[in-house]
C-alpha atoms as one frame of an Amber mdcrd trajectory, in Angstrom:
protein
 -12.917 146.798  88.816 -12.783 145.166  85.088 -12.210 141.180  85.280 -10.628
 140.512  81.746 -10.442 136.755  82.263 -14.151 136.185  83.121 -15.143 138.822
  79.918 -13.061 136.836  77.679 -14.283 133.618  78.504 -17.726 135.091  78.420
 -17.290 136.134  74.960 -15.851 133.292  73.689 -18.299 131.030  75.039 -20.716
 133.536  73.637 -19.250 133.206  70.070 -18.750 129.320  69.885 -22.323 129.066
  71.012 -23.720 130.861  67.712 -21.174 129.190  65.828 -22.039 125.388  66.914
 -25.561 125.843  65.624 -24.071 126.660  62.097 -21.170 123.985  62.526 -23.868
 121.603  62.439 -25.747 122.455  59.662 -22.314 122.424  57.672 -21.510 118.806
  59.348 -24.833 117.266  58.346 -24.557 118.686  54.694 -23.120 117.006  51.626
 -20.120 119.258  51.363 -18.577 117.384  54.263 -18.890 114.205  52.311 -17.542
 116.069  49.241 -14.698 116.961  51.188 -14.112 113.557  52.664 -14.594 111.998
  49.003 -11.641 114.342  47.968  -9.426 113.494  50.964  -9.526 109.725  50.769
  -8.658 109.906  46.536  -6.168 112.570  46.992  -4.348 110.530  49.951  -4.162
 107.339  47.510  -2.741 109.643  45.063  -0.242 111.154  47.232   1.111 107.850
  48.567   1.683 107.048  44.753   3.098 110.072  44.020   5.574 109.407  46.989
   6.698 106.111  46.030   6.956 107.476  42.284   8.617 110.933  43.138  11.626
 111.745  40.753  14.896 112.371  42.362  15.171 115.738  41.503  11.907 116.991
  42.779  12.248 120.159  44.917  10.756 118.925  48.294  12.991 121.441  50.193
  11.706 124.464  48.164   8.106 123.138  48.031   8.228 122.922  52.068  10.142
 126.331  52.415   7.327 127.921  50.527   4.330 126.212  52.031   5.655 126.571
  55.543   6.841 130.316  55.322   3.673 131.466  54.247   1.800 129.565  57.052
   4.365 130.779  59.667   3.488 134.235  58.578   0.058 134.285  58.261  -2.088
 134.334  61.585  -3.983 136.723  63.326  -4.959 137.059  67.220  -8.494 136.502
  67.663  -9.728 139.200  70.256 -13.639 138.592  70.714 -13.686 142.424  70.319
 -16.769 144.357  69.922 -17.533 147.987  67.773 -19.085 149.328  71.181 -15.353
 148.384  72.945 -14.306 151.520  71.614 -16.323 153.463  73.799 -17.054 151.348
  76.797 -13.530 149.176  77.508 -10.977 151.765  76.205 -10.724 153.190  79.695
 -10.298 150.047  81.324  -7.385 149.091  79.124  -5.210 149.188  81.775  -6.741
 146.341  83.476  -7.122 144.058  80.307  -3.858 142.677  80.379  -5.177 139.291
  81.185  -7.724 139.385  78.683  -5.178 140.363  75.765  -2.690 137.518  76.990
  -5.979 134.968  76.766  -6.523 135.862  73.211  -2.972 135.332  72.365  -2.795
 132.087  74.040  -5.981 130.892  72.332  -4.824 132.007  68.877  -1.545 130.385
  69.458  -3.311 126.906  69.900  -5.132 127.250  66.735  -2.239 128.530  64.810
  -0.156 125.905  66.046  -2.673 123.176  65.434  -2.906 124.333  61.564   1.037
 123.808  61.617   0.755 120.320  63.149  -2.017 119.486  60.352   0.409 120.369
  57.589   3.100 118.814  59.094   1.359 115.599  59.454   0.304 116.069  55.640
   3.547 116.607  54.179   5.067 114.275  56.431   5.333 111.596  53.944   7.422
 113.677  51.869   9.544 114.773  54.535  10.412 111.176  55.830  11.052 110.152
  52.105  13.713 112.848  51.717  14.771 114.783  54.518  14.489 112.171  57.933
  12.434 110.553  59.913  11.499 109.728  63.480  13.700 112.231  65.797  14.349
 114.482  62.783  10.819 114.706  62.221   9.401 115.265  65.581  12.336 117.813
  66.083  11.460 119.787  62.988   7.859 120.208  64.243   8.953 121.300  67.490
  10.742 124.253  65.981   7.947 125.312  63.497   5.959 125.445  66.352   8.287
 127.850  68.390   8.782 130.204  65.190   4.867 129.859  64.702   4.588 131.554
  68.290   7.480 133.977  67.607   5.235 135.163  64.473   1.902 135.577  66.619
   3.986 137.783  69.547   5.005 139.672  66.648   1.547 140.194  64.900   0.071
 141.387  68.196   2.840 143.730  68.302   2.598 144.653  64.788  -1.259 145.742
  65.160  -0.115 148.941  66.965   1.493 150.247  63.893  -0.943 153.227  62.531
  -0.421 152.544  58.579  -1.341 149.647  56.461   2.082 150.337  54.806   3.943
 149.855  57.994   2.133 146.570  59.112   2.607 145.112  55.290   6.400 146.013
  55.291   6.683 143.988  58.822   5.005 140.954  57.568   7.484 140.989  54.584
  10.186 141.206  56.651   8.623 138.469  58.738   7.833 135.984  55.741  11.508
 136.513  54.556  12.895 135.590  58.191  10.257 132.373  58.064  11.445 131.699
  54.560  15.286 131.490  55.627  14.510 129.466  58.376  12.138 127.122  56.435
  14.834 126.643  54.031  17.695 125.847  56.625  15.401 123.366  58.351  14.251
 121.445  55.360  17.692 121.570  53.756  18.942 119.583  56.549  21.513 122.212
  58.013  23.511 121.865  61.072  20.819 122.199  63.984  23.269 125.136  65.649
  22.585 127.246  62.610  19.033 126.765  63.525  19.437 127.356  66.883  21.260
 130.765  66.616  18.705 131.962  64.025  16.022 130.943  66.841  18.135 133.286
  69.215  18.309 135.773  66.770  14.607 135.951  65.931  14.088 136.160  69.972
  16.597 139.240  70.259  15.009 140.951  67.589  11.347 140.453  69.013  12.583
 141.742  72.288  14.535 144.907  71.018  12.318 145.862  68.148   8.977 144.550
  67.827   8.210 144.442  71.372   9.512 148.247  71.898   6.200 148.782  69.613
   4.221 148.615  72.900   6.229 151.708  74.463   5.856 153.552  71.114   2.567
 153.038  70.136  -0.843 152.741  71.748  -3.253 149.689  71.250  -5.368 150.610
  68.304  -8.806 149.165  68.944 -10.055 149.986  65.536  -7.686 147.803  64.217
  -8.265 145.137  66.707 -11.877 145.476  65.892 -11.352 145.241  62.195  -9.210
 141.933  62.431 -11.955 140.698  64.709 -14.640 141.380  61.993 -12.583 139.814
  59.330 -12.318 136.600  61.000 -16.222 136.323  61.691 -17.334 137.232  58.385
 -14.931 134.466  56.971 -16.688 132.279  59.163 -19.985 133.423  58.502 -19.388
 133.574  54.865 -18.660 129.546  55.032 -21.887 129.092  57.024 -23.809 131.209
  54.421 -23.600 128.262  51.804 -25.717 126.167  54.090 -28.014 128.610  55.981
 -29.235 132.445  56.102 -26.804 134.252  58.295 -28.482 137.567  59.155 -25.299
 138.558  60.693 -23.210 138.584  57.356 -22.395 142.062  56.374 -21.797 143.102
  52.661 -18.386 144.139  51.947 -18.144 145.854  48.546 -15.287 146.147  46.238
 -15.373 149.039  43.575 -13.414 146.602  40.971 -14.170 149.407  38.031 -12.009
 147.379  35.270 -14.177 144.726  35.515 -17.294 146.445  35.002 -17.702 145.195
  31.591 -18.303 141.565  33.110 -21.677 143.341  33.998 -23.335 142.909  30.708
 -21.839 139.783  29.984 -23.291 138.046  33.274 -26.298 139.775  33.731 -27.307
 139.549  29.515 -28.742 142.702  28.069 -32.079 143.833  28.505 -32.866 141.175
  31.244 -34.409 141.933  34.635 -33.345 144.219  37.478 -32.271 141.129  39.329
 -30.344 140.010  36.506 -28.509 143.433  36.757 -28.162 143.221  40.593 -26.739
 139.731  40.998 -24.234 140.465  38.091 -23.063 143.485  40.059 -22.976 141.684
  43.564 -20.836 138.512  42.045 -18.147 140.996  40.673 -18.058 143.525  43.856
 -19.742 141.867  47.026 -18.570 139.400  49.591 -15.793 138.224  47.483 -17.840
 135.783  45.425 -15.626 136.698  42.522 -12.229 135.810  44.368 -14.173 132.347
  45.770 -14.993 131.562  42.154 -11.784 132.024  40.972  -9.806 130.179  43.711
 -12.054 127.388  43.471 -11.165 127.141  39.593  -7.496 127.673  40.282  -7.468
 124.886  42.929  -9.367 122.315  40.825  -7.185 123.297  37.748  -3.966 122.705
  39.889  -5.655 119.155  41.057  -6.627 118.278  37.179  -2.909 119.045  35.881
  -1.242 117.159  38.530  -3.481 114.130  38.746  -2.618 111.106  37.078  -4.887
 110.884  33.741  -8.243 108.925  34.454 -11.721 108.942  36.064 -10.215 110.628
  39.180  -9.739 113.556  37.247 -13.588 113.543  36.088 -14.185 112.873  39.619
 -12.106 116.129  40.811 -14.013 118.239  38.029 -17.396 117.403  39.419 -16.718
 117.733  42.680 -15.059 121.274  42.093 -18.074 122.220  39.954 -20.657 121.320
  42.822 -18.783 123.249  45.082 -18.737 126.170  43.002 -22.288 125.782  42.483
 -23.187 125.742  46.090 -21.097 129.130  46.647 -23.135 130.595  43.779 -26.208
 129.714  45.611 -25.725 132.298  48.405 -26.260 134.892  45.770 -30.013 134.289
  46.206 -29.671 135.699  50.141 -27.621 139.041  49.212 -30.878 141.061  48.894
 -32.930 139.590  51.110 -32.683 142.169  53.814 -32.438 145.040  51.718 -35.402
 147.626  51.531 -33.936 149.183  48.489 -35.036 146.440  46.037 -39.086 146.993
  47.037 -38.518 149.987  45.273 -38.401 148.379  42.004 -41.990 147.597  40.668
 -41.046 143.849  39.875 -41.753 140.430  41.279 -39.441 139.079  44.241 -39.254
 135.598  42.304 -37.707 136.726  39.369 -34.594 136.565  41.092 -34.971 132.732
  40.770 -34.760 133.261  36.941 -31.804 135.642  37.183 -29.649 133.545  39.788
 -29.914 130.437  37.077 -28.785 132.744  34.043 -26.310 133.904  35.974 -25.384
 130.414  37.394 -25.354 128.349  34.108 -22.889 131.074  32.769 -20.481 131.007
  35.001 -20.541 127.075  35.745 -20.398 126.353  31.972 -16.964 128.523  32.015
 -15.667 126.305  34.865 -16.815 123.083  32.881 -14.689 124.512  29.730 -12.150
 125.570  31.838 -11.634 122.391  33.196 -12.282 120.529  30.444  -9.820 122.018
  28.604  -7.029 121.155  31.039  -8.082 117.755  30.795  -7.250 117.747  27.127
  -3.483 118.582  27.513  -3.006 115.715  30.515  -5.346 113.183  29.367  -6.805
 111.253  26.497  -9.145 112.937  24.754 -12.305 110.756  25.685 -11.558 111.947
  29.312 -11.979 115.306  28.488 -15.447 114.798  26.570 -16.905 112.985  29.651
 -15.482 115.642  32.080 -17.143 118.060  29.703 -20.702 116.230  29.620 -20.589
 115.537  33.429 -19.671 118.761  34.406 -21.988 120.320  32.232 -24.876 118.069
  33.038 -24.182 119.587  36.526 -24.135 123.100  35.659 -27.540 122.865  34.130
 -28.899 120.730  36.599 -27.321 122.756  39.243 -28.413 126.122  38.110 -31.838
 125.510  36.880 -32.709 123.146  40.367 -29.988 122.627  42.807 -29.452 125.932
  43.973 -32.978 126.385  44.360 -34.297 123.573  46.427 -34.252 125.127  50.102
 -37.674 126.254  51.054 -37.922 129.946  51.934 -35.041 130.835  49.753 -36.582
 133.663  47.970 -38.972 135.217  50.531 -38.027 138.393  51.544 -36.923 139.692
  55.194 -38.134 143.136  56.226
């Protein structure tokens, strides 16, 4: 008979054995030093902000938005594989312990995120809402709500249509937002307890009923698992070539006009290919704009000074590292061999595209600094980020040995 517990443990060990190799490369890279540098400086400014926080600063509203999103987010890590549709589906009735282990494993990770966020928000919480027992009670209640959400997520995976799943996600988001607002606005404990009881009843008499009306959707489990694995691979791909990384393409017809802008007119084949890949594949475009957004928000809210310059340089460097992974995109593709071109031409193409994107980023950061600090800091920001964009696109992103070798 199928032993679900041993199968789950075997798959978890297999995954982490592979992941540890990539984690060593990440931890030994300059990226960790950059994040540590960012953490130290933001901690200093965070403490200064708490000390000088305006009396009308919306602490409850900010924490409500933050935790409502984080409580709603979360997936169950099952370690299922594509072939399980064929080989494990007949044994589904014997896999109860397998999936229970998956839920408990995911719950530990998700609760860890909640603890980290709550500890980060601790100075703000204790300054305006409460400290000591109040803080720890709030953390316990948030962990209970996180567990409720994760069990609801597991049942939602039985739903067939994405529209049904989205509607239930929005319902949970609303419930989480109401609970978080009551919690952070110092509402009576009996009201919070009453809402927890209502959430429990909602799970038992609504979400739990999905298991009786809908079968387990293996295709959905595989889709969720693959998305989580690919997310880790995309991060690892910044530091090492990840052969298992599969390209995910989004059509994005509304952005086709950007291809000649990024790739240039009458350029090589690789100029065109890299421009299309940046817009359509593996969410390069999404990562680029997310880093621009986060960096821009930090620049806007940080006090005027050299810290803004450091943050602009740091986020330019992080963006450069993300763009460097474009060079791996066609490494295992046999179709580019059909073009009568030199493979090393991709180095020039990557330089061309990265230089344009990094200069745009440097310009955006400098404009933000213009509106938040003296012009001197904006000029220095433009000079430093511009120099990094030039040196990064022409030299730094090409340093890795074998970066442009073909794998057939």
